[in-house]
PDB file of C-alpha atoms in Angstrom:
ATOM      1  CA  UNK H   1       0.049   0.090  -0.168  1.00 79.00           C
ATOM      2  CA  UNK H   2       2.931   2.467   1.036  1.00 80.00           C
ATOM      3  CA  UNK H   3       4.645   1.656  -2.347  1.00 86.00           C
ATOM      4  CA  UNK H   4       1.306   2.299  -4.288  1.00 86.00           C
ATOM      5  CA  UNK H   5       0.762   5.697  -2.737  1.00 83.00           C
ATOM      6  CA  UNK H   6       4.314   6.415  -3.601  1.00 87.00           C
ATOM      7  CA  UNK H   7       3.714   5.538  -7.092  1.00 88.00           C
ATOM      8  CA  UNK H   8       0.530   7.397  -7.562  1.00 86.00           C
ATOM      9  CA  UNK H   9       2.159  10.390  -6.239  1.00 85.00           C
ATOM     10  CA  UNK H  10       4.347  13.084  -8.042  1.00 85.00           C
ATOM     11  CA  UNK H  11       7.594  12.724  -6.077  1.00 87.00           C
ATOM     12  CA  UNK H  12      10.983  11.641  -7.627  1.00 89.00           C
ATOM     13  CA  UNK H  13      10.475   8.351  -6.311  1.00 88.00           C
ATOM     14  CA  UNK H  14       7.325   7.826  -8.419  1.00 89.00           C
ATOM     15  CA  UNK H  15       9.049   8.642 -11.630  1.00 88.00           C
ATOM     16  CA  UNK H  16      10.369   5.328 -12.634  1.00 89.00           C
ATOM     17  CA  UNK H  17       7.314   3.279 -11.103  1.00 92.00           C
ATOM     18  CA  UNK H  18       4.203   1.841 -12.668  1.00 92.00           C
ATOM     19  CA  UNK H  19       1.225   1.236 -10.689  1.00 90.00           C
ATOM     20  CA  UNK H  20      -1.824  -0.255 -11.612  1.00 89.00           C
ATOM     21  CA  UNK H  21      -4.993  -0.973  -9.538  1.00 89.00           C
ATOM     22  CA  UNK H  22      -7.899  -3.002 -11.390  1.00 92.00           C
ATOM     23  CA  UNK H  23     -10.652  -5.240  -9.966  1.00 92.00           C
ATOM     24  CA  UNK H  24     -10.678  -8.872 -10.689  1.00 93.00           C
ATOM     25  CA  UNK H  25     -13.223  -8.701 -13.346  1.00 93.00           C
ATOM     26  CA  UNK H  26     -10.619  -6.628 -15.642  1.00 93.00           C
ATOM     27  CA  UNK H  27      -7.879  -8.737 -15.244  1.00 93.00           C
ATOM     28  CA  UNK H  28      -9.346 -12.364 -14.744  1.00 93.00           C
ATOM     29  CA  UNK H  29     -12.135 -13.001 -17.330  1.00 91.00           C
ATOM     30  CA  UNK H  30     -12.032 -16.811 -15.904  1.00 94.00           C
ATOM     31  CA  UNK H  31     -14.158 -15.714 -12.844  1.00 92.00           C
ATOM     32  CA  UNK H  32     -17.745 -15.955 -13.702  1.00 92.00           C
ATOM     33  CA  UNK H  33     -20.077 -13.018 -12.884  1.00 91.00           C
ATOM     34  CA  UNK H  34     -22.107 -15.271 -10.584  1.00 91.00           C
ATOM     35  CA  UNK H  35     -19.249 -15.555  -8.437  1.00 90.00           C
ATOM     36  CA  UNK H  36     -18.997 -11.878  -8.065  1.00 90.00           C
ATOM     37  CA  UNK H  37     -22.650 -11.487  -7.299  1.00 90.00           C
ATOM     38  CA  UNK H  38     -22.447 -14.201  -4.677  1.00 89.00           C
ATOM     39  CA  UNK H  39     -19.898 -12.651  -2.508  1.00 86.00           C
ATOM     40  CA  UNK H  40     -21.137  -9.333  -3.135  1.00 85.00           C
ATOM     41  CA  UNK H  41     -24.448 -10.160  -1.551  1.00 83.00           C
ATOM     42  CA  UNK H  42     -22.735 -11.640   1.525  1.00 80.00           C
ATOM     43  CA  UNK H  43     -20.652  -8.602   2.401  1.00 74.00           C
ATOM     44  CA  UNK H  44     -20.245  -5.506  -0.026  1.00 74.00           C
ATOM     45  CA  UNK H  45     -17.095  -4.137   2.121  1.00 68.00           C
ATOM     46  CA  UNK H  46     -15.235  -7.467   1.884  1.00 75.00           C
ATOM     47  CA  UNK H  47     -16.343  -7.927  -1.769  1.00 84.00           C
ATOM     48  CA  UNK H  48     -14.375  -4.578  -2.549  1.00 81.00           C
ATOM     49  CA  UNK H  49     -11.407  -5.677  -0.630  1.00 80.00           C
ATOM     50  CA  UNK H  50     -11.213  -9.206  -2.330  1.00 84.00           C
ATOM     51  CA  UNK H  51     -12.265  -8.596  -5.851  1.00 89.00           C
ATOM     52  CA  UNK H  52     -12.375  -4.842  -6.378  1.00 88.00           C
ATOM     53  CA  UNK H  53      -8.682  -4.048  -5.745  1.00 86.00           C
ATOM     54  CA  UNK H  54      -9.238  -1.698  -2.883  1.00 79.00           C
ATOM     55  CA  UNK H  55      -6.580  -1.568  -0.247  1.00 73.00           C
ATOM     56  CA  UNK H  56      -8.353  -1.917   3.113  1.00 62.00           C
ATOM     57  CA  UNK H  57      -7.320  -4.968   4.709  1.00 49.00           C
ATOM     58  CA  UNK H  58      -9.027  -4.960   8.287  1.00 49.00           C
ATOM     59  CA  UNK H  59      -9.462  -1.310   7.748  1.00 52.00           C
ATOM     60  CA  UNK H  60     -12.742  -0.004   6.557  1.00 64.00           C
ATOM     61  CA  UNK H  61     -14.377   3.415   5.950  1.00 78.00           C
ATOM     62  CA  UNK H  62     -16.019   4.213   9.485  1.00 89.00           C
ATOM     63  CA  UNK H  63     -19.072   5.322   7.446  1.00 89.00           C
ATOM     64  CA  UNK H  64     -20.066   2.905   4.828  1.00 83.00           C
ATOM     65  CA  UNK H  65     -22.526   5.077   3.112  1.00 84.00           C
ATOM     66  CA  UNK H  66     -22.241   8.879   2.538  1.00 88.00           C
ATOM     67  CA  UNK H  67     -26.265   8.698   2.477  1.00 91.00           C
ATOM     68  CA  UNK H  68     -26.275   8.036   6.110  1.00 93.00           C
ATOM     69  CA  UNK H  69     -24.564  11.162   6.870  1.00 94.00           C
ATOM     70  CA  UNK H  70     -26.507  13.087   4.175  1.00 95.00           C
ATOM     71  CA  UNK H  71     -29.742  11.991   5.984  1.00 96.00           C
ATOM     72  CA  UNK H  72     -28.790  13.924   8.928  1.00 97.00           C
ATOM     73  CA  UNK H  73     -27.738  17.095   7.286  1.00 97.00           C
ATOM     74  CA  UNK H  74     -30.227  19.986   7.781  1.00 96.00           C
ATOM     75  CA  UNK H  75     -29.872  22.833   5.336  1.00 94.00           C
ATOM     76  CA  UNK H  76     -31.693  25.229   7.712  1.00 95.00           C
ATOM     77  CA  UNK H  77     -28.896  24.938  10.127  1.00 96.00           C
ATOM     78  CA  UNK H  78     -25.858  27.350  10.274  1.00 96.00           C
ATOM     79  CA  UNK H  79     -23.058  27.467  12.745  1.00 96.00           C
ATOM     80  CA  UNK H  80     -23.587  29.426  15.716  1.00 96.00           C
ATOM     81  CA  UNK H  81     -21.461  32.373  17.161  1.00 94.00           C
ATOM     82  CA  UNK H  82     -23.634  32.578  20.332  1.00 95.00           C
ATOM     83  CA  UNK H  83     -25.991  30.246  22.300  1.00 95.00           C
ATOM     84  CA  UNK H  84     -29.652  30.879  22.782  1.00 94.00           C
ATOM     85  CA  UNK H  85     -30.993  32.412  26.233  1.00 91.00           C
ATOM     86  CA  UNK H  86     -31.323  29.662  28.838  1.00 89.00           C
ATOM     87  CA  UNK H  87     -29.977  26.915  26.661  1.00 94.00           C
ATOM     88  CA  UNK H  88     -27.753  24.178  27.946  1.00 95.00           C
ATOM     89  CA  UNK H  89     -24.930  22.980  25.638  1.00 97.00           C
ATOM     90  CA  UNK H  90     -22.107  20.568  25.687  1.00 97.00           C
ATOM     91  CA  UNK H  91     -18.605  20.798  24.564  1.00 97.00           C
ATOM     92  CA  UNK H  92     -16.353  18.118  23.191  1.00 96.00           C
ATOM     93  CA  UNK H  93     -12.520  18.897  23.006  1.00 94.00           C
ATOM     94  CA  UNK H  94      -9.801  17.043  21.322  1.00 91.00           C
ATOM     95  CA  UNK H  95      -6.585  18.645  22.408  1.00 79.00           C
ATOM     96  CA  UNK H  96      -3.506  17.807  20.123  1.00 64.00           C
ATOM     97  CA  UNK H  97      -1.169  18.890  23.439  1.00 54.00           C
ATOM     98  CA  UNK H  98       1.456  21.134  23.597  1.00 46.00           C
ATOM     99  CA  UNK H  99       3.949  18.981  21.815  1.00 42.00           C
ATOM    100  CA  UNK H 100       1.730  18.376  18.663  1.00 42.00           C
ATOM    101  CA  UNK H 101      -0.060  21.518  18.120  1.00 48.00           C
ATOM    102  CA  UNK H 102       3.162  22.679  16.386  1.00 47.00           C
ATOM    103  CA  UNK H 103       3.165  24.128  12.863  1.00 46.00           C
ATOM    104  CA  UNK H 104       1.897  21.147  10.596  1.00 50.00           C
ATOM    105  CA  UNK H 105       0.657  18.877  13.412  1.00 58.00           C
ATOM    106  CA  UNK H 106      -2.749  18.274  14.918  1.00 64.00           C
ATOM    107  CA  UNK H 107      -4.635  21.331  16.420  1.00 79.00           C
ATOM    108  CA  UNK H 108      -7.032  21.467  19.236  1.00 89.00           C
ATOM    109  CA  UNK H 109     -10.646  21.223  18.199  1.00 94.00           C
ATOM    110  CA  UNK H 110     -14.055  21.770  19.883  1.00 95.00           C
ATOM    111  CA  UNK H 111     -17.531  20.971  19.002  1.00 97.00           C
ATOM    112  CA  UNK H 112     -20.456  22.571  20.547  1.00 98.00           C
ATOM    113  CA  UNK H 113     -24.102  21.183  20.604  1.00 97.00           C
ATOM    114  CA  UNK H 114     -27.383  20.846  22.359  1.00 97.00           C
ATOM    115  CA  UNK H 115     -30.414  18.789  22.572  1.00 95.00           C
ATOM    116  CA  UNK H 116     -33.541  20.055  21.176  1.00 93.00           C
ATOM    117  CA  UNK H 117     -37.219  19.447  22.383  1.00 89.00           C
ATOM    118  CA  UNK H 118     -37.525  16.638  19.857  1.00 89.00           C
ATOM    119  CA  UNK H 119     -34.771  14.782  21.612  1.00 90.00           C
ATOM    120  CA  UNK H 120     -32.588  15.232  18.494  1.00 94.00           C
ATOM    121  CA  UNK H 121     -28.641  16.436  19.497  1.00 96.00           C
ATOM    122  CA  UNK H 122     -27.919  19.585  17.108  1.00 97.00           C
ATOM    123  CA  UNK H 123     -24.439  20.419  16.449  1.00 97.00           C
ATOM    124  CA  UNK H 124     -24.097  24.269  16.791  1.00 97.00           C
ATOM    125  CA  UNK H 125     -20.208  24.911  16.090  1.00 97.00           C
ATOM    126  CA  UNK H 126     -17.350  23.095  15.233  1.00 97.00           C
ATOM    127  CA  UNK H 127     -13.948  25.101  15.253  1.00 95.00           C
ATOM    128  CA  UNK H 128     -10.178  24.529  15.537  1.00 92.00           C
ATOM    129  CA  UNK H 129      -6.915  26.172  16.728  1.00 90.00           C
ATOM    130  CA  UNK H 130      -3.584  25.565  15.343  1.00 85.00           C
ATOM    131  CA  UNK H 131      -0.265  27.188  15.594  1.00 82.00           C
ATOM    132  CA  UNK H 132       0.682  28.996  12.604  1.00 78.00           C
ATOM    133  CA  UNK H 133      -2.796  29.798  11.486  1.00 82.00           C
ATOM    134  CA  UNK H 134      -5.364  32.710  12.258  1.00 77.00           C
ATOM    135  CA  UNK H 135      -4.830  34.559  15.485  1.00 78.00           C
ATOM    136  CA  UNK H 136      -1.817  32.445  16.169  1.00 78.00           C
ATOM    137  CA  UNK H 137      -0.095  32.875  12.901  1.00 78.00           C
ATOM    138  CA  UNK H 138       3.271  34.052  14.493  1.00 80.00           C
ATOM    139  CA  UNK H 139       3.422  31.290  16.846  1.00 80.00           C
ATOM    140  CA  UNK H 140       5.286  27.871  16.036  1.00 79.00           C
ATOM    141  CA  UNK H 141       3.826  26.006  18.906  1.00 80.00           C
ATOM    142  CA  UNK H 142       0.714  26.776  21.301  1.00 82.00           C
ATOM    143  CA  UNK H 143       0.817  26.251  24.919  1.00 83.00           C
ATOM    144  CA  UNK H 144      -1.870  25.262  27.224  1.00 86.00           C
ATOM    145  CA  UNK H 145      -2.594  28.894  28.312  1.00 88.00           C
ATOM    146  CA  UNK H 146      -3.491  29.729  24.736  1.00 88.00           C
ATOM    147  CA  UNK H 147      -5.889  26.543  24.564  1.00 90.00           C
ATOM    148  CA  UNK H 148      -7.590  27.414  27.867  1.00 92.00           C
ATOM    149  CA  UNK H 149      -8.155  31.031  26.649  1.00 92.00           C
ATOM    150  CA  UNK H 150      -9.559  30.053  23.439  1.00 94.00           C
ATOM    151  CA  UNK H 151     -11.975  27.561  25.359  1.00 94.00           C
ATOM    152  CA  UNK H 152     -12.938  30.096  27.882  1.00 95.00           C
ATOM    153  CA  UNK H 153     -13.966  32.678  25.036  1.00 95.00           C
ATOM    154  CA  UNK H 154     -16.639  30.236  23.962  1.00 96.00           C
ATOM    155  CA  UNK H 155     -17.991  29.523  27.554  1.00 96.00           C
ATOM    156  CA  UNK H 156     -18.652  33.301  27.482  1.00 95.00           C
ATOM    157  CA  UNK H 157     -20.785  32.888  24.381  1.00 96.00           C
ATOM    158  CA  UNK H 158     -22.415  29.434  25.258  1.00 97.00           C
ATOM    159  CA  UNK H 159     -23.769  28.202  28.543  1.00 95.00           C
ATOM    160  CA  UNK H 160     -21.880  24.975  28.678  1.00 96.00           C
ATOM    161  CA  UNK H 161     -23.106  22.508  30.985  1.00 94.00           C
ATOM    162  CA  UNK H 162     -20.394  20.034  30.599  1.00 94.00           C
ATOM    163  CA  UNK H 163     -17.317  19.435  28.659  1.00 95.00           C
ATOM    164  CA  UNK H 164     -14.826  16.336  28.209  1.00 93.00           C
ATOM    165  CA  UNK H 165     -11.298  16.200  26.835  1.00 92.00           C
ATOM    166  CA  UNK H 166      -9.107  13.435  27.007  1.00 89.00           C
ATOM    167  CA  UNK H 167      -6.848  12.853  29.861  1.00 81.00           C
ATOM    168  CA  UNK H 168      -3.549  12.064  28.020  1.00 74.00           C
ATOM    169  CA  UNK H 169      -3.588  15.942  27.081  1.00 64.00           C
ATOM    170  CA  UNK H 170      -2.488  16.405  30.658  1.00 65.00           C
ATOM    171  CA  UNK H 171      -2.799  17.967  33.931  1.00 78.00           C
ATOM    172  CA  UNK H 172      -1.660  21.647  32.690  1.00 84.00           C
ATOM    173  CA  UNK H 173      -4.720  21.757  30.473  1.00 85.00           C
ATOM    174  CA  UNK H 174      -6.968  20.794  33.420  1.00 86.00           C
ATOM    175  CA  UNK H 175      -5.291  23.199  35.514  1.00 89.00           C
ATOM    176  CA  UNK H 176      -5.462  25.869  32.920  1.00 91.00           C
ATOM    177  CA  UNK H 177      -9.124  25.455  32.710  1.00 92.00           C
ATOM    178  CA  UNK H 178      -9.780  25.189  36.438  1.00 91.00           C
ATOM    179  CA  UNK H 179      -7.785  28.424  37.043  1.00 93.00           C
ATOM    180  CA  UNK H 180     -10.131  30.148  34.789  1.00 94.00           C
ATOM    181  CA  UNK H 181     -13.129  28.637  36.792  1.00 94.00           C
ATOM    182  CA  UNK H 182     -14.200  26.177  34.160  1.00 94.00           C
ATOM    183  CA  UNK H 183     -14.666  23.063  36.513  1.00 91.00           C
ATOM    184  CA  UNK H 184     -17.397  21.739  34.303  1.00 93.00           C
ATOM    185  CA  UNK H 185     -14.588  20.644  31.835  1.00 92.00           C
ATOM    186  CA  UNK H 186     -13.489  17.163  32.986  1.00 90.00           C
ATOM    187  CA  UNK H 187     -10.925  14.868  31.610  1.00 90.00           C
ATOM    188  CA  UNK H 188     -11.569  11.322  31.213  1.00 91.00           C
ATOM    189  CA  UNK H 189      -9.182   8.363  30.642  1.00 91.00           C
ATOM    190  CA  UNK H 190     -10.156   7.636  26.955  1.00 89.00           C
ATOM    191  CA  UNK H 191      -9.205   3.915  26.665  1.00 92.00           C
ATOM    192  CA  UNK H 192      -9.374   2.146  23.185  1.00 92.00           C
ATOM    193  CA  UNK H 193     -12.663   0.393  24.669  1.00 94.00           C
ATOM    194  CA  UNK H 194     -14.146   3.952  25.653  1.00 94.00           C
ATOM    195  CA  UNK H 195     -13.076   5.415  22.454  1.00 93.00           C
ATOM    196  CA  UNK H 196     -14.803   2.611  20.666  1.00 94.00           C
ATOM    197  CA  UNK H 197     -17.861   2.805  22.493  1.00 94.00           C
ATOM    198  CA  UNK H 198     -18.121   6.609  21.913  1.00 95.00           C
ATOM    199  CA  UNK H 199     -17.881   6.267  17.973  1.00 95.00           C
ATOM    200  CA  UNK H 200     -20.162   3.511  17.871  1.00 94.00           C
ATOM    201  CA  UNK H 201     -22.438   5.687  19.707  1.00 94.00           C
ATOM    202  CA  UNK H 202     -22.145   8.251  17.319  1.00 96.00           C
ATOM    203  CA  UNK H 203     -22.823   5.959  14.158  1.00 94.00           C
ATOM    204  CA  UNK H 204     -26.015   4.702  16.150  1.00 94.00           C
ATOM    205  CA  UNK H 205     -27.295   8.293  16.436  1.00 95.00           C
ATOM    206  CA  UNK H 206     -26.398   8.882  12.705  1.00 95.00           C
ATOM    207  CA  UNK H 207     -28.340   5.947  11.618  1.00 93.00           C
ATOM    208  CA  UNK H 208     -31.263   6.663  14.003  1.00 94.00           C
ATOM    209  CA  UNK H 209     -31.343  10.127  12.517  1.00 95.00           C
ATOM    210  CA  UNK H 210     -30.947  11.520  16.079  1.00 95.00           C
ATOM    211  CA  UNK H 211     -28.206  14.319  15.072  1.00 96.00           C
ATOM    212  CA  UNK H 212     -28.541  17.421  12.974  1.00 97.00           C
ATOM    213  CA  UNK H 213     -25.371  18.641  11.229  1.00 97.00           C
ATOM    214  CA  UNK H 214     -25.205  21.946   9.406  1.00 96.00           C
ATOM    215  CA  UNK H 215     -23.081  21.843   6.030  1.00 95.00           C
ATOM    216  CA  UNK H 216     -22.071  25.709   5.278  1.00 92.00           C
ATOM    217  CA  UNK H 217     -19.009  27.171   3.705  1.00 83.00           C
ATOM    218  CA  UNK H 218     -18.653  24.453   1.104  1.00 82.00           C
ATOM    219  CA  UNK H 219     -16.043  25.254  -1.605  1.00 75.00           C
ATOM    220  CA  UNK H 220     -16.410  25.345  -5.062  1.00 79.00           C
ATOM    221  CA  UNK H 221     -17.040  22.043  -6.665  1.00 80.00           C
ATOM    222  CA  UNK H 222     -17.147  20.438  -3.033  1.00 86.00           C
ATOM    223  CA  UNK H 223     -20.320  18.729  -1.584  1.00 90.00           C
ATOM    224  CA  UNK H 224     -19.375  18.829   2.024  1.00 92.00           C
ATOM    225  CA  UNK H 225     -17.684  21.473   4.640  1.00 93.00           C
ATOM    226  CA  UNK H 226     -14.293  20.669   5.838  1.00 92.00           C
ATOM    227  CA  UNK H 227     -15.646  18.808   9.097  1.00 94.00           C
ATOM    228  CA  UNK H 228     -18.078  16.548   7.183  1.00 95.00           C
ATOM    229  CA  UNK H 229     -15.299  15.511   4.729  1.00 92.00           C
ATOM    230  CA  UNK H 230     -13.120  14.717   7.858  1.00 93.00           C
ATOM    231  CA  UNK H 231     -15.929  12.380   9.118  1.00 94.00           C
ATOM    232  CA  UNK H 232     -16.141  10.725   5.662  1.00 92.00           C
ATOM    233  CA  UNK H 233     -12.615  10.144   5.342  1.00 90.00           C
ATOM    234  CA  UNK H 234     -12.406   8.359   8.587  1.00 91.00           C
ATOM    235  CA  UNK H 235     -11.089   4.608   8.832  1.00 88.00           C
ATOM    236  CA  UNK H 236     -12.151   1.970  11.250  1.00 88.00           C
ATOM    237  CA  UNK H 237      -9.640  -0.736  12.131  1.00 85.00           C
ATOM    238  CA  UNK H 238     -11.289  -3.585  14.082  1.00 83.00           C
ATOM    239  CA  UNK H 239      -8.758  -4.662  16.841  1.00 84.00           C
ATOM    240  CA  UNK H 240     -11.215  -7.264  18.479  1.00 83.00           C
ATOM    241  CA  UNK H 241     -14.984  -8.234  18.469  1.00 77.00           C
ATOM    242  CA  UNK H 242     -15.826  -5.178  20.423  1.00 83.00           C
ATOM    243  CA  UNK H 243     -13.048  -2.619  19.928  1.00 91.00           C
ATOM    244  CA  UNK H 244     -12.850  -0.611  16.660  1.00 89.00           C
ATOM    245  CA  UNK H 245     -10.048   2.083  16.378  1.00 91.00           C
ATOM    246  CA  UNK H 246     -11.459   4.987  14.531  1.00 92.00           C
ATOM    247  CA  UNK H 247      -8.881   7.535  13.130  1.00 89.00           C
ATOM    248  CA  UNK H 248      -7.912   9.483  10.172  1.00 87.00           C
ATOM    249  CA  UNK H 249      -6.230   7.706   7.146  1.00 81.00           C
ATOM    250  CA  UNK H 250      -2.327   7.548   7.744  1.00 74.00           C
ATOM    251  CA  UNK H 251      -1.665  10.077   5.009  1.00 72.00           C
ATOM    252  CA  UNK H 252      -0.113  13.664   5.276  1.00 71.00           C
ATOM    253  CA  UNK H 253      -2.685  16.479   5.785  1.00 76.00           C
ATOM    254  CA  UNK H 254      -5.057  14.062   7.061  1.00 83.00           C
ATOM    255  CA  UNK H 255      -6.496  14.803  10.701  1.00 86.00           C
ATOM    256  CA  UNK H 256      -9.290  13.543  13.073  1.00 90.00           C
ATOM    257  CA  UNK H 257      -9.200  16.417  15.734  1.00 92.00           C
ATOM    258  CA  UNK H 258     -12.805  17.700  14.548  1.00 95.00           C
ATOM    259  CA  UNK H 259     -14.203  14.368  14.578  1.00 95.00           C
ATOM    260  CA  UNK H 260     -12.985  13.272  18.074  1.00 95.00           C
ATOM    261  CA  UNK H 261     -14.337  16.512  19.251  1.00 96.00           C
ATOM    262  CA  UNK H 262     -17.802  15.964  17.768  1.00 97.00           C
ATOM    263  CA  UNK H 263     -17.874  12.297  19.056  1.00 97.00           C
ATOM    264  CA  UNK H 264     -17.162  13.359  22.446  1.00 96.00           C
ATOM    265  CA  UNK H 265     -19.860  16.295  22.525  1.00 97.00           C
ATOM    266  CA  UNK H 266     -22.319  13.710  21.222  1.00 96.00           C
ATOM    267  CA  UNK H 267     -21.304  11.212  23.997  1.00 96.00           C
ATOM    268  CA  UNK H 268     -22.234  13.790  26.759  1.00 95.00           C
ATOM    269  CA  UNK H 269     -25.314  14.895  24.920  1.00 95.00           C
ATOM    270  CA  UNK H 270     -26.535  11.096  24.772  1.00 94.00           C
ATOM    271  CA  UNK H 271     -26.017  10.464  28.302  1.00 89.00           C
ATOM    272  CA  UNK H 272     -28.448  13.295  29.090  1.00 84.00           C
ATOM    273  CA  UNK H 273     -31.212  12.232  26.453  1.00 80.00           C
ATOM    274  CA  UNK H 274     -32.953  10.032  28.946  1.00 63.00           C
ATOM    275  CA  UNK H 275     -33.190  12.286  31.672  1.00 58.00           C
ATOM    276  CA  UNK H 276     -36.560  14.226  31.921  1.00 43.00           C
ATOM    277  CA  UNK H 277     -35.060  16.772  34.391  1.00 43.00           C
ATOM    278  CA  UNK H 278     -32.426  17.898  31.742  1.00 42.00           C
ATOM    279  CA  UNK H 279     -35.074  17.760  28.798  1.00 41.00           C
ATOM    280  CA  UNK H 280     -37.397  20.019  30.550  1.00 40.00           C
ATOM    281  CA  UNK H 281     -34.983  22.818  31.038  1.00 44.00           C
ATOM    282  CA  UNK H 282     -34.307  25.672  28.819  1.00 44.00           C
ATOM    283  CA  UNK H 283     -36.552  27.791  26.440  1.00 43.00           C
ATOM    284  CA  UNK H 284     -36.981  24.964  23.945  1.00 45.00           C
ATOM    285  CA  UNK H 285     -38.428  22.392  26.346  1.00 47.00           C
ATOM    286  CA  UNK H 286     -41.424  20.493  25.317  1.00 49.00           C
ATOM    287  CA  UNK H 287     -44.395  21.727  27.094  1.00 52.00           C
ATOM    288  CA  UNK H 288     -45.981  18.274  27.580  1.00 51.00           C
ATOM    289  CA  UNK H 289     -42.988  17.055  29.402  1.00 50.00           C
ATOM    290  CA  UNK H 290     -42.995  20.103  31.671  1.00 53.00           C
ATOM    291  CA  UNK H 291     -46.404  19.616  32.098  1.00 59.00           C
ATOM    292  CA  UNK H 292     -46.168  16.086  33.154  1.00 57.00           C
ATOM    293  CA  UNK H 293     -43.102  16.616  35.610  1.00 55.00           C
ATOM    294  CA  UNK H 294     -45.301  19.404  37.370  1.00 60.00           C
ATOM    295  CA  UNK H 295     -48.308  16.677  37.704  1.00 63.00           C
ATOM    296  CA  UNK H 296     -45.666  14.285  39.336  1.00 60.00           C
ATOM    297  CA  UNK H 297     -44.265  17.012  41.549  1.00 60.00           C
ATOM    298  CA  UNK H 298     -47.745  17.829  42.703  1.00 62.00           C
ATOM    299  CA  UNK H 299     -48.776  14.221  43.596  1.00 61.00           C
ATOM    300  CA  UNK H 300     -45.338  13.827  45.483  1.00 56.00           C
ATOM    301  CA  UNK H 301     -46.154  17.097  47.509  1.00 55.00           C
ATOM    302  CA  UNK H 302     -49.627  15.610  48.359  1.00 56.00           C
ATOM    303  CA  UNK H 303     -48.410  12.462  49.845  1.00 54.00           C
ATOM    304  CA  UNK H 304     -48.615  12.242  53.666  1.00 49.00           C
ATOM    305  CA  UNK H 305     -45.438  12.552  56.008  1.00 50.00           C
ATOM    306  CA  UNK H 306     -44.426  12.303  59.484  1.00 50.00           C
ATOM    307  CA  UNK H 307     -44.465  15.892  59.937  1.00 49.00           C
ATOM    308  CA  UNK H 308     -47.086  18.552  59.631  1.00 53.00           C
ATOM    309  CA  UNK H 309     -44.820  20.719  57.469  1.00 50.00           C
ATOM    310  CA  UNK H 310     -44.475  18.006  54.890  1.00 47.00           C
ATOM    311  CA  UNK H 311     -48.393  17.916  54.547  1.00 52.00           C
ATOM    312  CA  UNK H 312     -50.623  19.735  52.233  1.00 54.00           C
ATOM    313  CA  UNK H 313     -53.903  20.919  53.832  1.00 56.00           C
ATOM    314  CA  UNK H 314     -56.994  19.426  52.773  1.00 56.00           C
ATOM    315  CA  UNK H 315     -59.657  21.791  51.128  1.00 55.00           C
ATOM    316  CA  UNK H 316     -62.388  22.827  53.522  1.00 53.00           C
ATOM    317  CA  UNK H 317     -65.937  21.559  52.286  1.00 50.00           C
ATOM    318  CA  UNK H 318     -68.355  24.717  51.726  1.00 51.00           C
TER     319      UNK H 318
END
């Protein structure tokens, strides 16, 4: 695969290399069409690996069909610069760390979203910060204070109820956030198993159409904006029956920091979906849920107690 990538490139090493990528049916006419049809019906992904000349081995595209992603794109949505009044938000943080936020490396990305009254997770904003770009164009490397200041800026625009980032990013980032009073940002030990669960949860929500994406700032001739293209490029490497490693293709210029941030935000929001108390908060709460909660609270209040202060006086008959 590496030799093939070199041969298909434009470097000096590729000048004397001939690379051909062709499926079995083009180079071996002795295989009947019925054989291809049989194996395609069994597993389309494996079929293209075995017969289609596609380099995948154990590695597959994380999203097998872009139509699944298309079904979650809401053309009415736009990235938000500020949160709605009384609306709680979640933040996923993917921090490249002080050693990898140097020019050319991964940056730090954030994803902000909320749960609407229909129980759907809405992605409000995806953003990233990198050394050598934007406001930090003059810097060769970002430190933890740069990252913490940037995150703090968004907490002043959105009511962030909870945020998470990988524990490996280190105690310095956690301390920098706590110093700014951002105690709702928690570090989590993201093991291979937990990461796998997070990405599977993300995919489940996509399949169930429980996520709403925006697709703006699309370049000329492009179908998707940058963060959606990154999601579609993700590769899944199955380590075991229950563990799948999801990451960017191992090629220059490919990153997965925004995808990690979105996955963590969706994980947080998913944990809250089943809690009525959370869904009932905010200006976008479903009135039916609020009414049901008020009725339950009223019934609890009317239960007899061991002390008169806990008892509701009965109405006097006229």
